[in-house]
mmCIF file of C-alpha atoms in Angstrom:
data_model
loop_
_atom_site.group_PDB
_atom_site.id
_atom_site.type_symbol
_atom_site.label_atom_id
_atom_site.label_comp_id
_atom_site.label_asym_id
_atom_site.label_seq_id
_atom_site.Cartn_x
_atom_site.Cartn_y
_atom_site.Cartn_z
ATOM 1 C CA UNK A 1 -11.039 13.326 5.700
ATOM 2 C CA UNK A 2 -10.166 15.501 2.725
ATOM 3 C CA UNK A 3 -7.690 14.607 0.050
ATOM 4 C CA UNK A 4 -4.479 16.379 0.964
ATOM 5 C CA UNK A 5 -2.364 17.171 -2.080
ATOM 6 C CA UNK A 6 -0.236 20.267 -2.481
ATOM 7 C CA UNK A 7 -0.068 21.367 -6.097
ATOM 8 C CA UNK A 8 1.451 24.806 -5.479
ATOM 9 C CA UNK A 9 4.997 23.887 -6.454
ATOM 10 C CA UNK A 10 3.903 22.077 -9.622
ATOM 11 C CA UNK A 11 1.178 24.248 -11.109
ATOM 12 C CA UNK A 12 2.976 24.321 -14.417
ATOM 13 C CA UNK A 13 3.641 20.616 -14.398
ATOM 14 C CA UNK A 14 1.484 18.756 -16.883
ATOM 15 C CA UNK A 15 1.291 15.668 -14.716
ATOM 16 C CA UNK A 16 0.216 17.468 -11.551
ATOM 17 C CA UNK A 17 -2.416 19.373 -13.516
ATOM 18 C CA UNK A 18 -3.746 16.068 -14.850
ATOM 19 C CA UNK A 19 -4.112 14.677 -11.339
ATOM 20 C CA UNK A 20 -5.872 17.840 -10.171
ATOM 21 C CA UNK A 21 -8.232 17.564 -13.143
ATOM 22 C CA UNK A 22 -9.160 13.994 -12.263
ATOM 23 C CA UNK A 23 -9.668 14.870 -8.596
ATOM 24 C CA UNK A 24 -11.987 17.734 -9.580
ATOM 25 C CA UNK A 25 -13.888 15.515 -12.004
ATOM 26 C CA UNK A 26 -14.808 12.922 -9.368
ATOM 27 C CA UNK A 27 -14.635 15.174 -6.297
ATOM 28 C CA UNK A 28 -18.143 14.343 -5.056
ATOM 29 C CA UNK A 29 -17.504 10.618 -5.385
ATOM 30 C CA UNK A 30 -14.086 10.984 -3.770
ATOM 31 C CA UNK A 31 -15.545 12.750 -0.755
ATOM 32 C CA UNK A 32 -17.969 9.843 -0.324
ATOM 33 C CA UNK A 33 -15.032 7.437 -0.535
ATOM 34 C CA UNK A 34 -13.184 9.383 2.152
ATOM 35 C CA UNK A 35 -16.263 9.267 4.375
ATOM 36 C CA UNK A 36 -16.630 5.533 3.772
ATOM 37 C CA UNK A 37 -12.960 4.975 4.581
ATOM 38 C CA UNK A 38 -13.438 6.719 7.926
ATOM 39 C CA UNK A 39 -16.553 4.684 8.659
ATOM 40 C CA UNK A 40 -15.231 1.285 7.621
ATOM 41 C CA UNK A 41 -11.880 1.522 9.406
ATOM 42 C CA UNK A 42 -13.594 1.961 12.773
ATOM 43 C CA UNK A 43 -13.243 -0.742 15.412
ATOM 44 C CA UNK A 44 -13.882 -1.057 19.147
ATOM 45 C CA UNK A 45 -10.169 -1.848 19.364
ATOM 46 C CA UNK A 46 -8.899 1.737 19.559
ATOM 47 C CA UNK A 47 -5.438 1.038 18.151
ATOM 48 C CA UNK A 48 -6.900 -0.102 14.814
ATOM 49 C CA UNK A 49 -8.476 3.204 13.679
ATOM 50 C CA UNK A 50 -5.625 5.113 15.299
ATOM 51 C CA UNK A 51 -2.907 3.296 13.362
ATOM 52 C CA UNK A 52 -4.884 2.887 10.132
ATOM 53 C CA UNK A 53 -5.922 6.529 10.247
ATOM 54 C CA UNK A 54 -2.304 7.616 10.606
ATOM 55 C CA UNK A 55 -1.485 6.063 7.235
ATOM 56 C CA UNK A 56 -4.725 6.719 5.379
ATOM 57 C CA UNK A 57 -4.936 10.378 6.447
ATOM 58 C CA UNK A 58 -1.285 11.139 5.716
ATOM 59 C CA UNK A 59 -1.818 12.814 2.361
ATOM 60 C CA UNK A 60 -1.685 9.964 -0.131
ATOM 61 C CA UNK A 61 -2.724 10.612 -3.706
ATOM 62 C CA UNK A 62 -5.693 8.172 -3.545
ATOM 63 C CA UNK A 63 -4.699 7.276 -7.095
ATOM 64 C CA UNK A 64 -6.029 3.720 -7.121
ATOM 65 C CA UNK A 65 -9.528 4.555 -5.823
ATOM 66 C CA UNK A 66 -9.558 7.548 -8.166
ATOM 67 C CA UNK A 67 -9.063 5.101 -11.030
ATOM 68 C CA UNK A 68 -12.023 3.007 -9.892
ATOM 69 C CA UNK A 69 -14.230 6.093 -9.705
ATOM 70 C CA UNK A 70 -13.134 7.431 -13.098
ATOM 71 C CA UNK A 71 -13.323 4.052 -14.856
ATOM 72 C CA UNK A 72 -16.862 3.573 -13.561
ATOM 73 C CA UNK A 73 -17.961 6.992 -14.786
ATOM 74 C CA UNK A 74 -16.179 6.465 -18.115
ATOM 75 C CA UNK A 75 -18.391 3.415 -18.594
ATOM 76 C CA UNK A 76 -21.540 5.378 -17.806
ATOM 77 C CA UNK A 77 -22.113 3.916 -14.351
ATOM 78 C CA UNK A 78 -24.616 5.940 -12.308
ATOM 79 C CA UNK A 79 -25.055 3.875 -9.128
ATOM 80 C CA UNK A 80 -23.065 3.940 -5.891
ATOM 81 C CA UNK A 81 -21.300 0.543 -5.828
ATOM 82 C CA UNK A 82 -18.116 2.203 -7.050
ATOM 83 C CA UNK A 83 -17.864 4.114 -3.745
ATOM 84 C CA UNK A 84 -17.516 0.996 -1.614
ATOM 85 C CA UNK A 85 -15.300 -0.708 -4.182
ATOM 86 C CA UNK A 86 -12.972 2.292 -4.377
ATOM 87 C CA UNK A 87 -12.769 2.119 -0.573
ATOM 88 C CA UNK A 88 -11.975 -1.572 -0.868
ATOM 89 C CA UNK A 89 -9.143 -0.810 -3.300
ATOM 90 C CA UNK A 90 -7.699 1.804 -0.928
ATOM 91 C CA UNK A 91 -7.838 -0.638 1.996
ATOM 92 C CA UNK A 92 -5.970 -3.284 0.004
ATOM 93 C CA UNK A 93 -3.354 -0.711 -0.948
ATOM 94 C CA UNK A 94 -3.035 0.589 2.623
ATOM 95 C CA UNK A 95 -2.668 -2.945 3.973
ATOM 96 C CA UNK A 96 0.191 -3.644 1.566
ATOM 97 C CA UNK A 97 1.901 -0.396 2.604
ATOM 98 C CA UNK A 98 1.738 -1.328 6.283
ATOM 99 C CA UNK A 99 3.226 -4.731 5.527
ATOM 100 C CA UNK A 100 5.821 -3.314 3.113
ATOM 101 C CA UNK A 101 7.116 -0.834 5.667
ATOM 102 C CA UNK A 102 7.686 -3.673 8.119
ATOM 103 C CA UNK A 103 9.453 -5.848 5.539
ATOM 104 C CA UNK A 104 11.561 -2.913 4.310
ATOM 105 C CA UNK A 105 12.172 -1.544 7.837
ATOM 106 C CA UNK A 106 11.072 1.876 6.581
ATOM 107 C CA UNK A 107 10.877 4.814 8.972
ATOM 108 C CA UNK A 108 9.404 7.431 6.645
ATOM 109 C CA UNK A 109 6.424 7.475 4.270
ATOM 110 C CA UNK A 110 4.699 10.516 2.737
ATOM 111 C CA UNK A 111 6.937 12.723 4.862
ATOM 112 C CA UNK A 112 5.664 11.198 8.107
ATOM 113 C CA UNK A 113 6.981 8.521 10.444
ATOM 114 C CA UNK A 114 5.729 5.106 9.380
ATOM 115 C CA UNK A 115 3.224 3.256 11.532
ATOM 116 C CA UNK A 116 5.807 0.612 12.398
ATOM 117 C CA UNK A 117 8.226 3.319 13.529
ATOM 118 C CA UNK A 118 5.571 4.633 15.929
ATOM 119 C CA UNK A 119 3.638 1.544 17.056
ATOM 120 C CA UNK A 120 6.030 -1.268 16.169
ATOM 121 C CA UNK A 121 6.042 -4.098 13.659
ATOM 122 C CA UNK A 122 3.498 -6.353 15.347
ATOM 123 C CA UNK A 123 0.783 -3.703 15.463
ATOM 124 C CA UNK A 124 1.449 -2.658 11.855
ATOM 125 C CA UNK A 125 1.195 -6.205 10.524
ATOM 126 C CA UNK A 126 -1.998 -6.925 12.460
ATOM 127 C CA UNK A 127 -3.722 -3.694 11.421
ATOM 128 C CA UNK A 128 -2.679 -4.439 7.844
ATOM 129 C CA UNK A 129 -4.421 -7.797 8.255
ATOM 130 C CA UNK A 130 -7.499 -5.968 9.556
ATOM 131 C CA UNK A 131 -7.609 -3.726 6.475
ATOM 132 C CA UNK A 132 -7.265 -6.734 4.174
ATOM 133 C CA UNK A 133 -10.115 -8.437 6.014
ATOM 134 C CA UNK A 134 -12.277 -5.331 5.901
ATOM 135 C CA UNK A 135 -11.659 -5.038 2.155
ATOM 136 C CA UNK A 136 -13.012 -8.564 1.678
ATOM 137 C CA UNK A 137 -16.076 -7.682 3.741
ATOM 138 C CA UNK A 138 -16.704 -4.836 1.293
ATOM 139 C CA UNK A 139 -16.300 -7.190 -1.670
ATOM 140 C CA UNK A 140 -18.839 -9.602 -0.205
ATOM 141 C CA UNK A 141 -21.262 -6.757 0.537
ATOM 142 C CA UNK A 142 -21.052 -5.744 -3.129
ATOM 143 C CA UNK A 143 -22.382 -9.161 -4.075
ATOM 144 C CA UNK A 144 -20.653 -9.598 -7.447
ATOM 145 C CA UNK A 145 -18.685 -12.812 -7.848
ATOM 146 C CA UNK A 146 -16.807 -11.271 -10.782
ATOM 147 C CA UNK A 147 -15.709 -8.289 -8.689
ATOM 148 C CA UNK A 148 -14.739 -10.680 -5.892
ATOM 149 C CA UNK A 149 -12.729 -12.769 -8.358
ATOM 150 C CA UNK A 150 -10.871 -9.747 -9.750
ATOM 151 C CA UNK A 151 -9.983 -8.157 -6.408
ATOM 152 C CA UNK A 152 -9.191 -11.391 -4.560
ATOM 153 C CA UNK A 153 -6.982 -12.507 -7.446
ATOM 154 C CA UNK A 154 -5.191 -9.153 -7.391
ATOM 155 C CA UNK A 155 -4.605 -9.523 -3.639
ATOM 156 C CA UNK A 156 -3.028 -12.948 -4.167
ATOM 157 C CA UNK A 157 -0.860 -11.696 -7.025
ATOM 158 C CA UNK A 158 0.343 -8.740 -4.936
ATOM 159 C CA UNK A 159 1.444 -11.120 -2.174
ATOM 160 C CA UNK A 160 3.207 -13.329 -4.727
ATOM 161 C CA UNK A 161 4.986 -10.268 -6.100
ATOM 162 C CA UNK A 162 6.214 -9.262 -2.672
ATOM 163 C CA UNK A 163 7.542 -12.762 -2.017
ATOM 164 C CA UNK A 164 9.168 -12.841 -5.462
ATOM 165 C CA UNK A 165 10.861 -9.529 -4.683
ATOM 166 C CA UNK A 166 12.103 -11.010 -1.418
ATOM 167 C CA UNK A 167 13.549 -13.983 -3.296
ATOM 168 C CA UNK A 168 15.369 -11.753 -5.806
ATOM 169 C CA UNK A 169 16.519 -9.207 -3.220
ATOM 170 C CA UNK A 170 20.252 -8.466 -3.240
ATOM 171 C CA UNK A 171 20.779 -10.563 -6.390
ATOM 172 C CA UNK A 172 22.689 -8.502 -8.947
ATOM 173 C CA UNK A 173 22.126 -11.239 -11.532
ATOM 174 C CA UNK A 174 18.414 -10.391 -11.563
ATOM 175 C CA UNK A 175 17.295 -10.002 -15.172
ATOM 176 C CA UNK A 176 15.063 -7.298 -16.566
ATOM 177 C CA UNK A 177 12.430 -9.973 -17.183
ATOM 178 C CA UNK A 178 12.511 -11.062 -13.533
ATOM 179 C CA UNK A 179 12.257 -7.443 -12.404
ATOM 180 C CA UNK A 180 9.223 -6.892 -14.639
ATOM 181 C CA UNK A 181 7.577 -9.984 -13.175
ATOM 182 C CA UNK A 182 7.926 -8.464 -9.718
ATOM 183 C CA UNK A 183 6.474 -5.057 -10.539
ATOM 184 C CA UNK A 184 3.648 -6.477 -12.656
ATOM 185 C CA UNK A 185 2.599 -8.477 -9.619
ATOM 186 C CA UNK A 186 3.289 -6.230 -6.648
ATOM 187 C CA UNK A 187 2.190 -2.907 -8.186
ATOM 188 C CA UNK A 188 0.437 -3.227 -11.541
ATOM 189 C CA UNK A 189 -2.030 -5.928 -10.439
ATOM 190 C CA UNK A 190 -3.989 -3.575 -8.167
ATOM 191 C CA UNK A 191 -3.972 -0.769 -10.752
ATOM 192 C CA UNK A 192 -5.407 -3.227 -13.285
ATOM 193 C CA UNK A 193 -8.073 -4.506 -10.906
ATOM 194 C CA UNK A 194 -9.040 -1.003 -9.765
ATOM 195 C CA UNK A 195 -9.787 -0.058 -13.369
ATOM 196 C CA UNK A 196 -11.368 -3.313 -14.521
ATOM 197 C CA UNK A 197 -14.037 -3.405 -11.812
ATOM 198 C CA UNK A 198 -15.301 -0.037 -13.063
ATOM 199 C CA UNK A 199 -16.323 -1.696 -16.302
ATOM 200 C CA UNK A 200 -17.705 -4.775 -14.557
ATOM 201 C CA UNK A 201 -20.169 -2.904 -12.325
ATOM 202 C CA UNK A 202 -21.289 -0.877 -15.357
ATOM 203 C CA UNK A 203 -22.053 -4.173 -17.158
ATOM 204 C CA UNK A 204 -19.812 -3.227 -20.062
ATOM 205 C CA UNK A 205 -18.747 -5.838 -22.653
ATOM 206 C CA UNK A 206 -15.676 -7.968 -22.097
ATOM 207 C CA UNK A 207 -13.664 -5.958 -24.639
ATOM 208 C CA UNK A 208 -14.095 -2.751 -22.628
ATOM 209 C CA UNK A 209 -13.333 -4.439 -19.297
ATOM 210 C CA UNK A 210 -10.164 -5.904 -20.801
ATOM 211 C CA UNK A 211 -9.223 -2.485 -22.174
ATOM 212 C CA UNK A 212 -9.566 -0.978 -18.700
ATOM 213 C CA UNK A 213 -7.501 -3.803 -17.252
ATOM 214 C CA UNK A 214 -4.773 -3.194 -19.863
ATOM 215 C CA UNK A 215 -4.799 0.527 -19.158
ATOM 216 C CA UNK A 216 -4.456 -0.067 -15.421
ATOM 217 C CA UNK A 217 -1.782 -2.734 -15.835
ATOM 218 C CA UNK A 218 0.415 -0.491 -17.959
ATOM 219 C CA UNK A 219 -0.222 2.517 -15.733
ATOM 220 C CA UNK A 220 0.902 0.480 -12.734
ATOM 221 C CA UNK A 221 4.096 -0.514 -14.534
ATOM 222 C CA UNK A 222 4.778 3.154 -15.290
ATOM 223 C CA UNK A 223 4.119 4.107 -11.682
ATOM 224 C CA UNK A 224 6.631 1.587 -10.338
ATOM 225 C CA UNK A 225 9.293 2.345 -12.960
ATOM 226 C CA UNK A 226 9.177 6.030 -12.060
ATOM 227 C CA UNK A 227 9.092 5.179 -8.357
ATOM 228 C CA UNK A 228 12.348 3.299 -8.831
ATOM 229 C CA UNK A 229 13.880 6.266 -10.659
ATOM 230 C CA UNK A 230 12.765 8.714 -7.970
ATOM 231 C CA UNK A 231 14.609 6.742 -5.314
ATOM 232 C CA UNK A 232 17.831 7.924 -6.943
ATOM 233 C CA UNK A 233 16.819 11.316 -8.317
ATOM 234 C CA UNK A 234 14.216 12.987 -6.088
ATOM 235 C CA UNK A 235 14.596 15.193 -3.038
ATOM 236 C CA UNK A 236 13.462 13.692 0.264
ATOM 237 C CA UNK A 237 11.145 16.622 1.025
ATOM 238 C CA UNK A 238 9.354 16.166 -2.302
ATOM 239 C CA UNK A 239 9.387 12.373 -2.340
ATOM 240 C CA UNK A 240 8.059 12.022 1.195
ATOM 241 C CA UNK A 241 10.423 9.184 2.061
ATOM 242 C CA UNK A 242 14.143 8.727 2.439
ATOM 243 C CA UNK A 243 15.985 8.987 -0.879
ATOM 244 C CA UNK A 244 18.241 5.990 -1.459
ATOM 245 C CA UNK A 245 16.127 3.559 0.570
ATOM 246 C CA UNK A 246 16.206 0.985 -2.235
ATOM 247 C CA UNK A 247 19.991 1.215 -2.383
ATOM 248 C CA UNK A 248 20.431 0.844 1.368
ATOM 249 C CA UNK A 249 18.140 -2.198 1.389
ATOM 250 C CA UNK A 250 19.936 -3.795 -1.553
ATOM 251 C CA UNK A 251 16.698 -3.777 -3.532
ATOM 252 C CA UNK A 252 17.328 -4.638 -7.183
ATOM 253 C CA UNK A 253 15.347 -2.268 -9.400
ATOM 254 C CA UNK A 254 15.601 -1.588 -13.131
ATOM 255 C CA UNK A 255 18.146 1.266 -12.860
ATOM 256 C CA UNK A 256 20.491 -1.127 -11.053
ATOM 257 C CA UNK A 257 19.773 -4.000 -13.451
ATOM 258 C CA UNK A 258 20.734 -1.760 -16.380
ATOM 259 C CA UNK A 259 23.785 -0.204 -14.702
ATOM 260 C CA UNK A 260 25.078 -3.620 -13.650
ATOM 261 C CA UNK A 261 24.538 -5.160 -17.076
ATOM 262 C CA UNK A 262 26.299 -2.283 -18.830
ATOM 263 C CA UNK A 263 29.075 -1.829 -16.285
ATOM 264 C CA UNK A 264 32.735 -2.785 -16.276
ATOM 265 C CA UNK A 265 34.055 -5.654 -14.156
ATOM 266 C CA UNK A 266 35.190 -3.123 -11.571
ATOM 267 C CA UNK A 267 31.775 -1.484 -11.504
ATOM 268 C CA UNK A 268 30.069 -4.848 -11.113
ATOM 269 C CA UNK A 269 32.262 -5.537 -8.108
ATOM 270 C CA UNK A 270 30.970 -2.279 -6.624
ATOM 271 C CA UNK A 271 27.376 -3.402 -7.157
ATOM 272 C CA UNK A 272 28.040 -6.829 -5.656
ATOM 273 C CA UNK A 273 29.662 -5.273 -2.574
ATOM 274 C CA UNK A 274 26.914 -2.736 -1.989
ATOM 275 C CA UNK A 275 23.835 -4.704 -3.067
ATOM 276 C CA UNK A 276 24.637 -8.355 -2.374
ATOM 277 C CA UNK A 277 26.962 -8.042 0.617
ATOM 278 C CA UNK A 278 25.369 -4.773 1.819
ATOM 279 C CA UNK A 279 28.838 -3.494 2.671
ATOM 280 C CA UNK A 280 28.101 0.179 2.087
ATOM 281 C CA UNK A 281 30.392 3.072 2.838
ATOM 282 C CA UNK A 282 29.892 6.861 2.895
ATOM 283 C CA UNK A 283 29.691 8.119 -0.674
ATOM 284 C CA UNK A 284 28.505 4.808 -2.138
ATOM 285 C CA UNK A 285 25.018 6.117 -2.913
ATOM 286 C CA UNK A 286 26.475 9.084 -4.783
ATOM 287 C CA UNK A 287 28.793 6.753 -6.694
ATOM 288 C CA UNK A 288 25.859 4.486 -7.549
ATOM 289 C CA UNK A 289 23.957 7.437 -9.000
ATOM 290 C CA UNK A 290 27.061 8.448 -10.961
ATOM 291 C CA UNK A 291 27.276 4.964 -12.496
ATOM 292 C CA UNK A 292 23.575 5.010 -13.335
ATOM 293 C CA UNK A 293 23.968 8.312 -15.128
ATOM 294 C CA UNK A 294 27.105 7.079 -16.907
ATOM 295 C CA UNK A 295 25.185 4.147 -18.372
ATOM 296 C CA UNK A 296 21.892 6.044 -18.920
ATOM 297 C CA UNK A 297 20.154 3.659 -16.516
ATOM 298 C CA UNK A 298 17.788 6.291 -15.112
ATOM 299 C CA UNK A 299 16.947 7.918 -18.444
ATOM 300 C CA UNK A 300 16.378 4.534 -20.106
ATOM 301 C CA UNK A 301 14.063 3.495 -17.277
ATOM 302 C CA UNK A 302 12.033 6.649 -17.934
ATOM 303 C CA UNK A 303 11.974 5.796 -21.652
ATOM 304 C CA UNK A 304 10.542 2.396 -20.818
ATOM 305 C CA UNK A 305 7.872 4.142 -18.765
ATOM 306 C CA UNK A 306 7.008 6.272 -21.803
ATOM 307 C CA UNK A 307 6.712 3.106 -23.887
ATOM 308 C CA UNK A 308 4.175 1.646 -21.473
ATOM 309 C CA UNK A 309 2.464 5.025 -21.446
ATOM 310 C CA UNK A 310 1.753 4.688 -25.160
ATOM 311 C CA UNK A 311 0.219 1.263 -24.575
ATOM 312 C CA UNK A 312 -1.945 2.609 -21.745
ATOM 313 C CA UNK A 313 -3.238 5.490 -23.872
ATOM 314 C CA UNK A 314 -3.987 3.184 -26.799
ATOM 315 C CA UNK A 315 -6.011 0.887 -24.542
ATOM 316 C CA UNK A 316 -8.529 3.691 -23.979
ATOM 317 C CA UNK A 317 -9.166 4.187 -27.710
ATOM 318 C CA UNK A 318 -12.193 1.892 -27.477
ATOM 319 C CA UNK A 319 -14.036 4.447 -25.323
ATOM 320 C CA UNK A 320 -15.812 7.670 -26.367
ATOM 321 C CA UNK A 321 -13.666 10.804 -26.307
ATOM 322 C CA UNK A 322 -15.216 12.353 -23.194
ATOM 323 C CA UNK A 323 -13.890 14.168 -20.125
ATOM 324 C CA UNK A 324 -13.248 10.939 -18.217
ATOM 325 C CA UNK A 325 -11.203 9.416 -21.013
ATOM 326 C CA UNK A 326 -9.215 12.657 -21.333
ATOM 327 C CA UNK A 327 -8.585 12.673 -17.579
ATOM 328 C CA UNK A 328 -7.410 9.053 -17.562
ATOM 329 C CA UNK A 329 -5.068 9.748 -20.463
ATOM 330 C CA UNK A 330 -3.765 12.724 -18.497
ATOM 331 C CA UNK A 331 -3.007 10.452 -15.547
ATOM 332 C CA UNK A 332 -0.495 8.658 -17.755
ATOM 333 C CA UNK A 333 1.383 11.970 -17.969
ATOM 334 C CA UNK A 334 1.135 12.371 -14.207
ATOM 335 C CA UNK A 335 2.640 8.946 -13.567
ATOM 336 C CA UNK A 336 5.511 9.570 -15.991
ATOM 337 C CA UNK A 337 6.284 13.135 -14.925
ATOM 338 C CA UNK A 338 5.561 12.930 -11.204
ATOM 339 C CA UNK A 339 8.097 14.140 -8.681
ATOM 340 C CA UNK A 340 6.536 12.342 -5.688
#
């Protein structure tokens, strides 16, 4: 299973170039990860590899396992434990996607029909459970209690973040602080863990492992902030999922938090009708985007992403200025400037 990413339309884009650079840098390791993914998702129950393969082979960026591979190499690791652990990280991520698509009732991901749209919710949830279980098998096979602690803790935090998002769904009174709690848990936790374990298996000092964790945490925040912007600014063909999904679901993201907070009483009534009551009419999405632009909600969300980008870059200052550090710094640009 090769990594399927089309860079043709973004050759001049700094972010896309940075991702291509990282992929090239760890290409041999990444191919081993892809082979391990294929091997470890097999099961005598035919539906499991069929459904899991549909998601895993659908052209994802493999960003999280890429981070594990690069962080390991940055720390001078020369073994092969990072291959299985990068696979573990991808399985955790894939499991959360299968579950998310059921919760969000999504029909499209990465430009393809979601697994739940094809096989139904029950199968998607159960195969997601299988991938979670298989990821824990890989952790146990690795044999490090510290790695197990980091990845199992991240898995718990991700679940807590998803539940927290469910609790705050459709609530226009959601604060920026509450929103940040959600994305730090549901998205940034796995980014942080994926990076930190690279330092752990290389037996690097605590200061370097914490630096990798900080880098990953802030990168994950950036990734989710931009994801929330793209839902209102991207084209469906480029994004690979339906534009406006968050709006239609009444999902409260930072652009809405800012637009609501800065809006007039009349505008707040619009947000309450569309997000809390989910009484949406033709043209409401376009009006929502207009209000976001009026109050600089999208541009300010991007500025916040840039702020966290500075923190992520600074976290890597503890490491030697080599090709892996340069590539990881470049990934910050990718996450900020990405169009998909």
